[in-house]
GROMACS .gro file of C-alpha atoms in nm:
model
  316
    1MET     CA    1   8.866   8.698  13.539
    2ARG     CA    2   9.164   8.433  13.495
    3ALA     CA    3   8.905   8.159  13.320
    4VAL     CA    4   8.825   8.534  13.091
    5ALA     CA    5   9.199   8.555  13.049
    6GLU     CA    6   9.283   8.206  12.938
    7LYS     CA    7   9.006   8.195  12.682
    8ARG     CA    8   9.138   8.493  12.531
    9SER     CA    9   9.493   8.324  12.604
   10ARG     CA   10   9.364   8.039  12.360
   11SER     CA   11   9.168   8.178  12.150
   12GLU     CA   12   9.451   8.500  12.029
   13GLY     CA   13   9.747   8.184  11.962
   14VAL     CA   14   9.509   7.957  11.771
   15TYR     CA   15   9.457   8.285  11.543
   16CYS     CA   16   9.809   8.332  11.542
   17LEU     CA   17   9.921   8.017  11.460
   18SER     CA   18   9.590   7.938  11.194
   19TRP     CA   19   9.720   8.284  11.023
   20TRP     CA   20  10.071   8.268  10.994
   21VAL     CA   21  10.002   7.870  10.858
   22THR     CA   22   9.750   8.119  10.588
   23GLN     CA   23  10.009   8.358  10.496
   24ALA     CA   24  10.255   8.116  10.466
   25THR     CA   25  10.034   7.860  10.218
   26TYR     CA   26   9.906   8.220  10.038
   27ARG     CA   27  10.338   8.271   9.960
   28HIS     CA   28  10.385   7.895   9.847
   29HIS     CA   29  10.080   7.902   9.599
   30ARG     CA   30  10.210   8.222   9.415
   31LEU     CA   31  10.590   8.173   9.426
   32ARG     CA   32  10.468   7.862   9.223
   33LYS     CA   33  10.340   8.022   9.009
   34GLY     CA   34  10.572   8.212   8.945
   35ARG     CA   35  10.581   8.579   9.019
   36HIS     CA   36  10.901   8.724   9.095
   37MET     CA   37  10.765   9.120   9.232
   38ALA     CA   38  10.778   9.221   9.622
   39LEU     CA   39  10.479   9.121   9.834
   40ALA     CA   40  10.295   9.347  10.036
   41ALA     CA   41  10.348   9.347  10.435
   42ALA     CA   42  10.160   9.026  10.573
   43ALA     CA   43  10.059   9.225  10.865
   44ILE     CA   44  10.065   9.547  11.038
   45GLU     CA   45  10.165   9.560  11.441
   46LEU     CA   46   9.922   9.741  11.611
   47PRO     CA   47   9.978   9.948  11.909
   48SER     CA   48   9.931   9.616  12.156
   49GLY     CA   49  10.196   9.416  12.004
   50GLN     CA   50   9.968   9.200  11.850
   51THR     CA   51   9.901   9.227  11.430
   52MET     CA   52   9.612   9.266  11.166
   53PRO     CA   53   9.620   9.175  10.812
   54VAL     CA   54   9.748   9.438  10.619
   55LEU     CA   55   9.510   9.317  10.377
   56GLY     CA   56   9.087   9.250  10.420
   57GLN     CA   57   8.760   9.201  10.314
   58GLY     CA   58   8.481   9.459  10.379
   59THR     CA   59   8.139   9.392  10.395
   60TRP     CA   60   7.894   9.715  10.343
   61TYR     CA   61   7.552   9.577  10.094
   62LEU     CA   62   7.646   9.227  10.087
   63GLY     CA   63   7.400   8.995  10.268
   64GLU     CA   64   7.124   9.191  10.155
   65ASN     CA   65   7.022   9.051   9.836
   66PRO     CA   66   6.924   8.667   9.877
   67ALA     CA   67   6.961   8.569   9.489
   68ARG     CA   68   7.348   8.732   9.540
   69ARG     CA   69   7.398   8.607   9.869
   70GLN     CA   70   7.572   8.212   9.766
   71ASP     CA   71   7.784   8.389   9.537
   72GLU     CA   72   7.897   8.653   9.781
   73ASN     CA   73   7.934   8.392  10.087
   74THR     CA   74   8.211   8.224   9.806
   75ALA     CA   75   8.412   8.534   9.730
   76VAL     CA   76   8.441   8.600  10.129
   77ARG     CA   77   8.560   8.214  10.191
   78THR     CA   78   8.762   8.278   9.851
   79GLY     CA   79   8.958   8.551  10.028
   80LEU     CA   80   9.020   8.359  10.341
   81ASP     CA   81   9.152   8.101  10.166
   82LEU     CA   82   9.371   8.359   9.984
   83GLY     CA   83   9.506   8.514  10.291
   84MET     CA   84   9.253   8.808  10.315
   85THR     CA   85   9.159   8.740  10.648
   86MET     CA   86   9.085   8.994  10.824
   87ILE     CA   87   8.696   9.043  10.774
   88ASP     CA   88   8.479   9.444  10.820
   89THR     CA   89   8.127   9.504  10.913
   90ALA     CA   90   7.904   9.679  11.121
   91GLU     CA   91   7.589   9.726  11.353
   92MET     CA   92   7.471   9.944  11.118
   93TYR     CA   93   7.488   9.756  10.765
   94GLY     CA   94   7.167   9.611  10.673
   95ASP     CA   95   7.096   9.676  11.034
   96GLY     CA   96   7.232   9.352  11.130
   97ALA     CA   97   7.222   9.174  10.819
   98SER     CA   98   7.599   9.221  10.739
   99GLU     CA   99   7.688   9.087  11.027
  100GLU     CA  100   7.491   8.745  10.999
  101PHE     CA  101   7.598   8.732  10.653
  102VAL     CA  102   7.905   8.737  10.827
  103GLY     CA  103   7.928   8.529  11.107
  104GLU     CA  104   7.744   8.223  10.775
  105ALA     CA  105   8.055   8.344  10.567
  106ILE     CA  106   8.346   8.232  10.828
  107ALA     CA  107   8.115   7.957  11.042
  108GLY     CA  108   8.397   7.637  11.125
  109ARG     CA  109   8.685   7.916  10.992
  110ARG     CA  110   8.656   8.167  11.358
  111THR     CA  111   9.005   8.060  11.414
  112ASP     CA  112   9.092   8.191  11.047
  113VAL     CA  113   8.967   8.528  11.072
  114PHE     CA  114   9.050   8.869  11.191
  115LEU     CA  115   8.744   9.021  11.274
  116VAL     CA  116   8.628   9.408  11.277
  117ASP     CA  117   8.274   9.515  11.395
  118LYS     CA  118   8.168   9.833  11.469
  119VAL     CA  119   7.930  10.056  11.686
  120VAL     CA  120   7.698  10.269  11.604
  121PRO     CA  121   7.704  10.641  11.766
  122SER     CA  122   7.336  10.639  11.878
  123ASN     CA  123   7.443  10.318  12.101
  124ALA     CA  124   7.791  10.438  12.193
  125SER     CA  125   7.629  10.497  12.551
  126ARG     CA  126   7.864  10.303  12.868
  127ARG     CA  127   7.591  10.069  12.939
  128GLY     CA  128   7.480  10.076  12.507
  129THR     CA  129   7.838   9.979  12.334
  130VAL     CA  130   7.856   9.700  12.527
  131GLN     CA  131   7.427   9.582  12.490
  132ALA     CA  132   7.558   9.646  12.117
  133CYS     CA  133   7.810   9.466  12.074
  134ARG     CA  134   7.643   9.176  12.267
  135ARG     CA  135   7.374   9.203  12.006
  136SER     CA  136   7.658   9.160  11.743
  137LEU     CA  137   7.839   8.835  11.895
  138GLN     CA  138   7.462   8.692  11.879
  139ARG     CA  139   7.385   8.789  11.522
  140LEU     CA  140   7.731   8.721  11.462
  141GLY     CA  141   7.746   8.306  11.643
  142VAL     CA  142   8.130   8.392  11.761
  143ASP     CA  143   8.205   8.461  12.164
  144HIS     CA  144   8.486   8.756  12.092
  145ILE     CA  145   8.489   9.016  11.785
  146ASP     CA  146   8.893   9.067  11.782
  147LEU     CA  147   8.917   9.463  11.734
  148TYR     CA  148   8.559   9.684  11.729
  149LEU     CA  149   8.532  10.026  11.662
  150LEU     CA  150   8.280  10.323  11.726
  151HIS     CA  151   8.145  10.409  11.399
  152TRP     CA  152   8.192  10.791  11.418
  153ARG     CA  153   8.180  11.057  11.649
  154GLY     CA  154   7.865  11.094  11.786
  155THR     CA  155   7.706  11.248  12.115
  156HIS     CA  156   7.803  11.081  12.376
  157PRO     CA  157   8.110  11.129  12.571
  158LEU     CA  158   8.401  11.006  12.441
  159ALA     CA  159   8.533  10.829  12.805
  160GLU     CA  160   8.148  10.668  12.826
  161THR     CA  161   8.236  10.458  12.536
  162ILE     CA  162   8.615  10.366  12.595
  163GLU     CA  163   8.488  10.243  12.932
  164ALA     CA  164   8.279  10.024  12.795
  165PHE     CA  165   8.546   9.914  12.538
  166ALA     CA  166   8.795   9.871  12.845
  167GLU     CA  167   8.459   9.660  13.016
  168LEU     CA  168   8.437   9.442  12.719
  169VAL     CA  169   8.781   9.361  12.648
  170ASP     CA  170   8.808   9.243  13.057
  171ALA     CA  171   8.520   9.028  12.978
  172GLY     CA  172   8.665   8.901  12.625
  173ASP     CA  173   8.424   9.021  12.432
  174ILE     CA  174   8.654   9.189  12.266
  175GLY     CA  175   9.047   9.171  12.192
  176GLN     CA  176   9.116   9.532  12.080
  177TRP     CA  177   8.862   9.875  12.012
  178GLY     CA  178   8.925  10.163  11.804
  179VAL     CA  179   8.784  10.394  11.609
  180SER     CA  180   8.631  10.494  11.217
  181ASN     CA  181   8.605  10.853  11.058
  182PHE     CA  182   8.762  11.029  11.345
  183ASP     CA  183   8.994  11.353  11.210
  184LEU     CA  184   9.264  11.563  11.370
  185SER     CA  185   9.068  11.703  11.607
  186ASP     CA  186   8.831  11.415  11.736
  187MET     CA  187   9.178  11.180  11.743
  188THR     CA  188   9.361  11.411  12.055
  189GLU     CA  189   8.941  11.428  12.232
  190LEU     CA  190   9.027  11.090  12.214
  191LEU     CA  191   9.391  11.074  12.328
  192GLU     CA  192   9.276  11.335  12.625
  193ALA     CA  193   8.955  11.147  12.743
  194GLY     CA  194   9.189  10.808  12.842
  195GLY     CA  195   9.185  10.610  12.400
  196ASN     CA  196   9.551  10.519  12.481
  197SER     CA  197   9.450  10.235  12.414
  198CYS     CA  198   9.296  10.276  12.029
  199ALA     CA  199   9.435  10.003  11.804
  200THR     CA  200   9.376  10.166  11.428
  201ASN     CA  201   9.143  10.411  11.274
  202GLN     CA  202   8.915  10.337  10.952
  203ILE     CA  203   8.880  10.603  10.734
  204LEU     CA  204   8.774  10.723  10.354
  205TYR     CA  205   9.132  10.635  10.214
  206ASN     CA  206   9.207  10.614   9.814
  207LEU     CA  207   9.403  10.834   9.516
  208THR     CA  208   9.133  11.039   9.507
  209ARG     CA  209   9.029  11.109   9.863
  210ARG     CA  210   9.454  11.221   9.974
  211GLY     CA  211   9.344  11.441  10.226
  212PRO     CA  212   9.410  11.265  10.501
  213GLU     CA  213   9.760  11.288  10.416
  214TYR     CA  214   9.785  11.676  10.540
  215GLU     CA  215   9.818  11.667  10.856
  216LEU     CA  216   9.578  11.308  10.988
  217LEU     CA  217   9.860  11.045  10.826
  218PRO     CA  218  10.098  11.167  10.959
  219TRP     CA  219   9.961  11.241  11.377
  220LEU     CA  220   9.852  10.882  11.384
  221ARG     CA  221  10.223  10.744  11.253
  222GLU     CA  222  10.377  10.949  11.532
  223HIS     CA  223  10.116  10.782  11.790
  224ARG     CA  224  10.134  10.425  11.625
  225ILE     CA  225   9.776  10.381  11.513
  226PRO     CA  226   9.766  10.270  11.175
  227VAL     CA  227   9.533  10.371  10.959
  228MET     CA  228   9.252  10.069  10.842
  229ALA     CA  229   9.179  10.233  10.452
  230TYR     CA  230   8.820  10.171  10.295
  231SER     CA  231   8.627  10.204  10.005
  232PRO     CA  232   9.024  10.173   9.875
  233ILE     CA  233   8.939  10.132   9.483
  234GLU     CA  234   8.686  10.453   9.572
  235GLN     CA  235   8.354  10.220   9.503
  236GLY     CA  236   8.536  10.143   9.195
  237ARG     CA  237   8.523  10.463   9.062
  238LEU     CA  238   8.901  10.440   9.008
  239LEU     CA  239   8.891  10.112   8.786
  240GLY     CA  240   8.817  10.365   8.474
  241HIS     CA  241   9.105  10.627   8.514
  242PRO     CA  242   9.311  10.663   8.209
  243GLN     CA  243   9.606  10.716   8.410
  244VAL     CA  244   9.561  10.472   8.694
  245ALA     CA  245   9.495  10.180   8.344
  246GLU     CA  246   9.845  10.319   8.210
  247VAL     CA  247  10.037  10.237   8.512
  248ALA     CA  248   9.796   9.890   8.574
  249ALA     CA  249   9.931   9.802   8.140
  250ARG     CA  250  10.208   9.841   8.247
  251HIS     CA  251  10.240   9.591   8.472
  252GLY     CA  252   9.988   9.353   8.373
  253ALA     CA  253   9.799   9.447   8.642
  254THR     CA  254   9.459   9.545   8.681
  255PRO     CA  255   9.357   9.917   8.774
  256ALA     CA  256   9.177   9.770   9.116
  257GLN     CA  257   9.542   9.592   9.173
  258VAL     CA  258   9.686   9.931   9.145
  259ALA     CA  259   9.531  10.112   9.340
  260LEU     CA  260   9.527   9.871   9.616
  261ALA     CA  261   9.885   9.829   9.602
  262TRP     CA  262   9.949  10.248   9.590
  263LEU     CA  263   9.776  10.169   9.973
  264LEU     CA  264   9.970   9.886  10.083
  265ARG     CA  265  10.247  10.069   9.977
  266GLN     CA  266  10.249  10.273  10.257
  267GLU     CA  267  10.330  10.212  10.635
  268ARG     CA  268  10.104  10.094  10.874
  269VAL     CA  269   9.791  10.139  10.581
  270ALA     CA  270   9.533   9.782  10.558
  271ALA     CA  271   9.327   9.838  10.344
  272ILE     CA  272   8.939   9.655  10.322
  273PRO     CA  273   8.817   9.634   9.917
  274ARG     CA  274   8.483   9.474   9.930
  275SER     CA  275   8.427   9.231   9.641
  276SER     CA  276   8.101   9.014   9.568
  277LYS     CA  277   8.255   8.763   9.322
  278SER     CA  278   8.518   8.543   9.347
  279ASP     CA  279   8.743   8.644   9.053
  280HIS     CA  280   8.703   9.023   9.248
  281THR     CA  281   8.841   8.863   9.563
  282ARG     CA  282   9.114   8.678   9.429
  283GLU     CA  283   9.248   8.978   9.182
  284ASN     CA  284   9.215   9.150   9.498
  285ALA     CA  285   9.472   8.953   9.648
  286GLU     CA  286   9.722   8.912   9.374
  287ALA     CA  287   9.792   9.307   9.468
  288ARG     CA  288  10.011   9.232   9.724
  289ASP     CA  289  10.216   9.078   9.490
  290LEU     CA  290  10.272   9.393   9.288
  291HIS     CA  291  10.509   9.653   9.299
  292LEU     CA  292  10.518  10.047   9.228
  293SER     CA  293  10.809  10.169   9.081
  294GLU     CA  294  10.928  10.542   9.182
  295GLU     CA  295  10.796  10.617   8.837
  296ASP     CA  296  10.421  10.461   8.902
  297VAL     CA  297  10.418  10.673   9.202
  298ALA     CA  298  10.514  11.019   9.054
  299ALA     CA  299  10.244  10.893   8.770
  300LEU     CA  300  10.003  10.873   9.010
  301ASP     CA  301  10.056  11.156   9.201
  302THR     CA  302  10.079  11.378   8.891
  303ALA     CA  303   9.689  11.206   8.833
  304PHE     CA  304   9.596  11.259   9.207
  305PRO     CA  305   9.799  11.503   9.355
  306PRO     CA  306   9.840  11.518   9.710
  307PRO     CA  307   9.671  11.830   9.963
  308ALA     CA  308   9.831  12.135   9.928
  309GLY     CA  309   9.681  12.211  10.287
  310PRO     CA  310   9.464  12.088  10.520
  311GLN     CA  311   9.128  11.909  10.453
  312PRO     CA  312   8.827  11.803  10.682
  313LEU     CA  313   8.805  11.477  10.680
  314GLU     CA  314   8.547  11.316  10.414
  315MET     CA  315   8.349  11.015  10.489
  316LEU     CA  316   8.028  10.780  10.337
   0.00000   0.00000   0.00000
C-alpha cells in the first residue's frame, strides 16, 4: 500500500508541475499576441482539493476512421500544446477504439494530461468495474486514470460501483471518481449510498440545454461538485444561430468561442469540446480569452431562455 501511495504521489506531483508549466506557457503565448480580455479560470478545484483543467477535449467518434486518424491525432496534441490538457474518453466510444486512439495521442506526454474515462453501466458491478477499468488502462497504455466516471445510471446498485471505485483508488489505478448523466434524484441517491467522494458530474449542458440550471446545478454547487459540460457547442448546431453570431461579431470572435465562453464564465463549470482538426482546436482554446459582457449574457438569455421550472436531464 505504501508503494502504491508513493507511486500516486510521484505521479500527481509530476502532473501538477507539468500542468502549471503548460498553463504558464499558454498565458505567455496569448499575452505576446496582444489579447487583453480576461482569461477564464485555469482550473477547478475538486472536492478532494486537487484540480482539473477548466477546458478539455472530448474524443467521442475520434479514432474510428483510419483516413482521419492522423488529423485527429494532431488536433488532440495541438490542444495539449495550448493547455487543453483534460482528455475525456470512454470504453463505450467505438468499443474501446477511442481509448486506443487517446493512448496514441498522449504517448510520451502522459504527465501533461488529466485523463478522464468512463465505465459503461452494464459493467458497473463491484467486480465488473474493476475489470473494466483495467481493460481501459491496457487499451490506453497508461498505469492510471485521473478521473473515472460511471457513464450513466444503470441497474447495478450504486453502493457496489462506489466500492469498486474505492478499490481502484486504493490500488492507484484511478485518482478520483465521479458520475455522468446523473440527474438530481440520482445524485441524492448517490450520496445516500456513500458517494461523498464524487468528484464531478459530467452532463449535457450548453446554451440550448439549460434545464440543469433550475435544480441540478444549484444542488451541485451547494455540495461543491463541479460540472463537466459535454457537447458544449451542441454538436455544431449553435454555430449557425444568429444571436450567437451577433455576440461573436461584437468581439471579433467565433460562435464556437461564444458558446464555450458562456459556459466557462460560470463557477465550477468545465467544458470538453470535441475537435478533429487543429484549427478548430486552436479556436476552442482561445475561448478562454473571451470575456462576455452583461449585455452579451442578456442577449443570450433572450435567445436561449433559462428554465422556468424543473426539467428532466437530457443526454446524448
